[in-house]
mmCIF file with all atom_site columns, C-alpha atoms in Angstrom:
data_model
loop_
_atom_site.group_PDB
_atom_site.id
_atom_site.type_symbol
_atom_site.label_atom_id
_atom_site.label_alt_id
_atom_site.label_comp_id
_atom_site.label_asym_id
_atom_site.label_entity_id
_atom_site.label_seq_id
_atom_site.pdbx_PDB_ins_code
_atom_site.Cartn_x
_atom_site.Cartn_y
_atom_site.Cartn_z
_atom_site.occupancy
_atom_site.B_iso_or_equiv
_atom_site.pdbx_formal_charge
_atom_site.auth_seq_id
_atom_site.auth_comp_id
_atom_site.auth_asym_id
_atom_site.auth_atom_id
_atom_site.pdbx_PDB_model_num
ATOM 1   C CA . MET A 1 1   ? 196.033 -85.065  0.155   1.00 38.00 ? 165 MET A CA 1
ATOM 2   C CA . MET A 1 2   ? 194.013 -88.279  0.143   1.00 40.00 ? 166 MET A CA 1
ATOM 3   C CA . ASP A 1 3   ? 191.161 -88.809  2.602   1.00 40.00 ? 167 ASP A CA 1
ATOM 4   C CA . PRO A 1 4   ? 192.426 -91.157  5.341   1.00 40.00 ? 168 PRO A CA 1
ATOM 5   C CA . ASN A 1 5   ? 188.878 -92.389  5.973   1.00 39.00 ? 169 ASN A CA 1
ATOM 6   C CA . THR A 1 6   ? 188.553 -94.155  2.634   1.00 42.00 ? 170 THR A CA 1
ATOM 7   C CA . GLU A 1 7   ? 189.431 -97.824  2.486   1.00 43.00 ? 171 GLU A CA 1
ATOM 8   C CA . HIS A 1 8   ? 191.859 -97.681  -0.428  1.00 41.00 ? 172 HIS A CA 1
ATOM 9   C CA . ASN A 1 9   ? 193.992 -95.024  1.201   1.00 44.00 ? 173 ASN A CA 1
ATOM 10  C CA . THR A 1 10  ? 195.042 -97.419  3.951   1.00 48.00 ? 174 THR A CA 1
ATOM 11  C CA . ASP A 1 11  ? 196.984 -99.353  1.329   1.00 50.00 ? 175 ASP A CA 1
ATOM 12  C CA . THR A 1 12  ? 200.558 -98.166  1.084   1.00 58.00 ? 176 THR A CA 1
ATOM 13  C CA . CYS A 1 13  ? 203.747 -99.290  -0.534  1.00 68.00 ? 177 CYS A CA 1
ATOM 14  C CA . SER A 1 14  ? 207.120 -99.275  1.105   1.00 59.00 ? 178 SER A CA 1
ATOM 15  C CA . GLY A 1 15  ? 210.670 -100.391 0.633   1.00 53.00 ? 179 GLY A CA 1
ATOM 16  C CA . ASP A 1 16  ? 213.223 -99.900  -2.082  1.00 56.00 ? 180 ASP A CA 1
ATOM 17  C CA . HIS A 1 17  ? 212.804 -101.339 -5.577  1.00 56.00 ? 181 HIS A CA 1
ATOM 18  C CA . SER A 1 18  ? 214.424 -104.680 -4.693  1.00 57.00 ? 182 SER A CA 1
ATOM 19  C CA . GLU A 1 19  ? 212.211 -105.263 -1.635  1.00 70.00 ? 183 GLU A CA 1
ATOM 20  C CA . ARG A 1 20  ? 208.947 -103.403 -2.249  1.00 74.00 ? 184 ARG A CA 1
ATOM 21  C CA . LYS A 1 21  ? 205.876 -104.430 -0.308  1.00 79.00 ? 185 LYS A CA 1
ATOM 22  C CA . SER A 1 22  ? 202.219 -103.495 -0.332  1.00 75.00 ? 186 SER A CA 1
ATOM 23  C CA . HIS A 1 23  ? 200.267 -103.077 2.842   1.00 73.00 ? 187 HIS A CA 1
ATOM 24  C CA . HIS A 1 24  ? 196.617 -103.677 2.033   1.00 79.00 ? 188 HIS A CA 1
ATOM 25  C CA . SER A 1 25  ? 193.796 -103.088 4.468   1.00 85.00 ? 189 SER A CA 1
ATOM 26  C CA . GLU A 1 26  ? 192.531 -106.274 6.087   1.00 91.00 ? 190 GLU A CA 1
ATOM 27  C CA . LYS A 1 27  ? 189.287 -105.935 4.102   1.00 91.00 ? 191 LYS A CA 1
ATOM 28  C CA . VAL A 1 28  ? 191.122 -105.835 0.762   1.00 89.00 ? 192 VAL A CA 1
ATOM 29  C CA . LYS A 1 29  ? 193.526 -108.611 1.732   1.00 92.00 ? 193 LYS A CA 1
ATOM 30  C CA . ASN A 1 30  ? 190.675 -110.839 2.916   1.00 94.00 ? 194 ASN A CA 1
ATOM 31  C CA . SER A 1 31  ? 188.745 -110.195 -0.300  1.00 93.00 ? 195 SER A CA 1
ATOM 32  C CA . LEU A 1 32  ? 191.758 -111.123 -2.453  1.00 95.00 ? 196 LEU A CA 1
ATOM 33  C CA . ILE A 1 33  ? 192.477 -114.254 -0.409  1.00 96.00 ? 197 ILE A CA 1
ATOM 34  C CA . SER A 1 34  ? 188.832 -115.333 -0.495  1.00 97.00 ? 198 SER A CA 1
ATOM 35  C CA . ARG A 1 35  ? 188.685 -114.940 -4.269  1.00 97.00 ? 199 ARG A CA 1
ATOM 36  C CA . LEU A 1 36  ? 191.954 -116.840 -4.710  1.00 98.00 ? 200 LEU A CA 1
ATOM 37  C CA . ASN A 1 37  ? 190.728 -119.661 -2.464  1.00 98.00 ? 201 ASN A CA 1
ATOM 38  C CA . ARG A 1 38  ? 187.623 -120.018 -4.656  1.00 98.00 ? 202 ARG A CA 1
ATOM 39  C CA . ILE A 1 39  ? 189.793 -120.028 -7.779  1.00 98.00 ? 203 ILE A CA 1
ATOM 40  C CA . GLU A 1 40  ? 192.044 -122.668 -6.240  1.00 98.00 ? 204 GLU A CA 1
ATOM 41  C CA . GLY A 1 41  ? 188.969 -124.820 -5.660  1.00 98.00 ? 205 GLY A CA 1
ATOM 42  C CA . GLN A 1 42  ? 187.818 -124.266 -9.237  1.00 98.00 ? 206 GLN A CA 1
ATOM 43  C CA . VAL A 1 43  ? 191.216 -125.373 -10.560 1.00 98.00 ? 207 VAL A CA 1
ATOM 44  C CA . ARG A 1 44  ? 191.083 -128.539 -8.438  1.00 98.00 ? 208 ARG A CA 1
ATOM 45  C CA . GLY A 1 45  ? 187.589 -129.113 -9.833  1.00 98.00 ? 209 GLY A CA 1
ATOM 46  C CA . ILE A 1 46  ? 188.915 -128.813 -13.399 1.00 98.00 ? 210 ILE A CA 1
ATOM 47  C CA . LYS A 1 47  ? 191.611 -131.356 -12.590 1.00 98.00 ? 211 LYS A CA 1
ATOM 48  C CA . GLY A 1 48  ? 188.871 -133.696 -11.377 1.00 98.00 ? 212 GLY A CA 1
ATOM 49  C CA . LEU A 1 49  ? 186.914 -133.162 -14.589 1.00 98.00 ? 213 LEU A CA 1
ATOM 50  C CA . ILE A 1 50  ? 189.964 -134.151 -16.623 1.00 98.00 ? 214 ILE A CA 1
ATOM 51  C CA . GLU A 1 51  ? 190.542 -137.220 -14.420 1.00 98.00 ? 215 GLU A CA 1
ATOM 52  C CA . ARG A 1 52  ? 186.897 -138.258 -14.998 1.00 98.00 ? 216 ARG A CA 1
ATOM 53  C CA . ASP A 1 53  ? 187.164 -137.768 -18.779 1.00 98.00 ? 217 ASP A CA 1
ATOM 54  C CA . THR A 1 54  ? 184.512 -135.041 -18.744 1.00 97.00 ? 218 THR A CA 1
ATOM 55  C CA . TYR A 1 55  ? 183.396 -133.722 -22.120 1.00 98.00 ? 219 TYR A CA 1
ATOM 56  C CA . CYS A 1 56  ? 185.964 -131.195 -23.397 1.00 97.00 ? 220 CYS A CA 1
ATOM 57  C CA . ASP A 1 57  ? 183.481 -128.369 -23.929 1.00 98.00 ? 221 ASP A CA 1
ATOM 58  C CA . ASP A 1 58  ? 182.394 -128.579 -20.287 1.00 97.00 ? 222 ASP A CA 1
ATOM 59  C CA . VAL A 1 59  ? 186.019 -128.442 -19.132 1.00 98.00 ? 223 VAL A CA 1
ATOM 60  C CA . LEU A 1 60  ? 186.770 -125.503 -21.420 1.00 98.00 ? 224 LEU A CA 1
ATOM 61  C CA . ASN A 1 61  ? 183.804 -123.604 -19.979 1.00 98.00 ? 225 ASN A CA 1
ATOM 62  C CA . GLN A 1 62  ? 185.174 -124.167 -16.482 1.00 98.00 ? 226 GLN A CA 1
ATOM 63  C CA . ILE A 1 63  ? 188.604 -122.945 -17.610 1.00 98.00 ? 227 ILE A CA 1
ATOM 64  C CA . ALA A 1 64  ? 186.963 -119.788 -19.001 1.00 98.00 ? 228 ALA A CA 1
ATOM 65  C CA . SER A 1 65  ? 185.284 -119.292 -15.626 1.00 97.00 ? 229 SER A CA 1
ATOM 66  C CA . VAL A 1 66  ? 188.630 -119.537 -13.804 1.00 98.00 ? 230 VAL A CA 1
ATOM 67  C CA . GLN A 1 67  ? 190.238 -117.100 -16.246 1.00 96.00 ? 231 GLN A CA 1
ATOM 68  C CA . SER A 1 68  ? 187.409 -114.640 -15.643 1.00 96.00 ? 232 SER A CA 1
ATOM 69  C CA . ALA A 1 69  ? 187.793 -115.006 -11.874 1.00 97.00 ? 233 ALA A CA 1
ATOM 70  C CA . LEU A 1 70  ? 191.553 -114.404 -12.119 1.00 96.00 ? 234 LEU A CA 1
ATOM 71  C CA . ASN A 1 71  ? 190.877 -111.308 -14.223 1.00 94.00 ? 235 ASN A CA 1
ATOM 72  C CA . GLY A 1 72  ? 188.611 -110.076 -11.437 1.00 94.00 ? 236 GLY A CA 1
ATOM 73  C CA . VAL A 1 73  ? 191.375 -110.515 -8.862  1.00 96.00 ? 237 VAL A CA 1
ATOM 74  C CA . GLY A 1 74  ? 193.802 -108.728 -11.179 1.00 94.00 ? 238 GLY A CA 1
ATOM 75  C CA . LYS A 1 75  ? 191.407 -105.803 -11.678 1.00 93.00 ? 239 LYS A CA 1
ATOM 76  C CA . LEU A 1 76  ? 190.847 -105.421 -7.951  1.00 93.00 ? 240 LEU A CA 1
ATOM 77  C CA . LEU A 1 77  ? 194.556 -105.533 -7.183  1.00 94.00 ? 241 LEU A CA 1
ATOM 78  C CA . LEU A 1 78  ? 195.335 -103.147 -10.048 1.00 94.00 ? 242 LEU A CA 1
ATOM 79  C CA . GLU A 1 79  ? 192.750 -100.658 -8.784  1.00 93.00 ? 243 GLU A CA 1
ATOM 80  C CA . HIS A 1 80  ? 194.231 -100.645 -5.298  1.00 92.00 ? 244 HIS A CA 1
ATOM 81  C CA . HIS A 1 81  ? 197.776 -100.500 -6.669  1.00 92.00 ? 245 HIS A CA 1
ATOM 82  C CA . MET A 1 82  ? 196.945 -97.443  -8.757  1.00 93.00 ? 246 MET A CA 1
ATOM 83  C CA . LYS A 1 83  ? 195.131 -95.689  -5.897  1.00 92.00 ? 247 LYS A CA 1
ATOM 84  C CA . SER A 1 84  ? 197.939 -96.295  -3.432  1.00 91.00 ? 248 SER A CA 1
ATOM 85  C CA . CYS A 1 85  ? 201.402 -97.295  -4.660  1.00 90.00 ? 249 CYS A CA 1
ATOM 86  C CA . VAL A 1 86  ? 201.278 -95.500  -8.011  1.00 94.00 ? 250 VAL A CA 1
ATOM 87  C CA . VAL A 1 87  ? 199.839 -92.285  -6.563  1.00 94.00 ? 251 VAL A CA 1
ATOM 88  C CA . GLN A 1 88  ? 202.328 -92.346  -3.696  1.00 93.00 ? 252 GLN A CA 1
ATOM 89  C CA . ARG A 1 89  ? 205.326 -92.842  -5.967  1.00 94.00 ? 253 ARG A CA 1
ATOM 90  C CA . ILE A 1 90  ? 204.200 -90.080  -8.355  1.00 95.00 ? 254 ILE A CA 1
ATOM 91  C CA . GLN A 1 91  ? 203.759 -87.732  -5.394  1.00 95.00 ? 255 GLN A CA 1
ATOM 92  C CA . GLU A 1 92  ? 207.327 -88.614  -4.389  1.00 95.00 ? 256 GLU A CA 1
ATOM 93  C CA . GLY A 1 93  ? 208.485 -87.608  -7.877  1.00 96.00 ? 257 GLY A CA 1
ATOM 94  C CA . ASP A 1 94  ? 209.060 -91.144  -9.168  1.00 95.00 ? 258 ASP A CA 1
ATOM 95  C CA . GLN A 1 95  ? 207.822 -91.066  -12.773 1.00 94.00 ? 259 GLN A CA 1
ATOM 96  C CA . GLU A 1 96  ? 209.330 -94.512  -13.520 1.00 95.00 ? 260 GLU A CA 1
ATOM 97  C CA . VAL A 1 97  ? 206.256 -96.023  -11.877 1.00 95.00 ? 261 VAL A CA 1
ATOM 98  C CA . LEU A 1 98  ? 204.248 -95.121  -14.998 1.00 95.00 ? 262 LEU A CA 1
ATOM 99  C CA . THR A 1 99  ? 206.519 -97.224  -17.231 1.00 96.00 ? 263 THR A CA 1
ATOM 100 C CA . GLU A 1 100 ? 206.294 -100.067 -14.723 1.00 95.00 ? 264 GLU A CA 1
ATOM 101 C CA . LEU A 1 101 ? 202.503 -99.752  -14.641 1.00 95.00 ? 265 LEU A CA 1
ATOM 102 C CA . MET A 1 102 ? 202.198 -99.812  -18.428 1.00 95.00 ? 266 MET A CA 1
ATOM 103 C CA . THR A 1 103 ? 204.388 -102.925 -18.638 1.00 95.00 ? 267 THR A CA 1
ATOM 104 C CA . THR A 1 104 ? 202.228 -104.649 -16.031 1.00 93.00 ? 268 THR A CA 1
ATOM 105 C CA . MET A 1 105 ? 198.983 -103.598 -17.722 1.00 93.00 ? 269 MET A CA 1
ATOM 106 C CA . ASN A 1 106 ? 200.224 -104.936 -21.068 1.00 94.00 ? 270 ASN A CA 1
ATOM 107 C CA . LYS A 1 107 ? 200.878 -108.299 -19.413 1.00 92.00 ? 271 LYS A CA 1
ATOM 108 C CA . LEU A 1 108 ? 197.407 -108.310 -17.830 1.00 89.00 ? 272 LEU A CA 1
ATOM 109 C CA . ILE A 1 109 ? 195.538 -107.581 -21.063 1.00 87.00 ? 273 ILE A CA 1
ATOM 110 C CA . LYS A 1 110 ? 197.334 -110.076 -23.310 1.00 82.00 ? 274 LYS A CA 1
#
């Protein structure tokens, strides 16, 4: 059984396949939202660089920064998904979650 005092164990998944939901701790949710807000600002900044005819190499470096930030959000979400939803579904006898996880991971590492 997982330790209920650890942060990641407060994340659970519920619902059937057509209406699944995650329930992240407030700390995790706030971290994800904060990161996404920063990324949103970076994307608006890139748009401004394009509008101001900024040198292409500078814009490309900013795009690389946004991609790296998105990868960070994906890694964090993947970690919590594996420690909560995936573990829970395996414990319930649902082995299909492994196929689903592999498909998702292949999309993330393209």
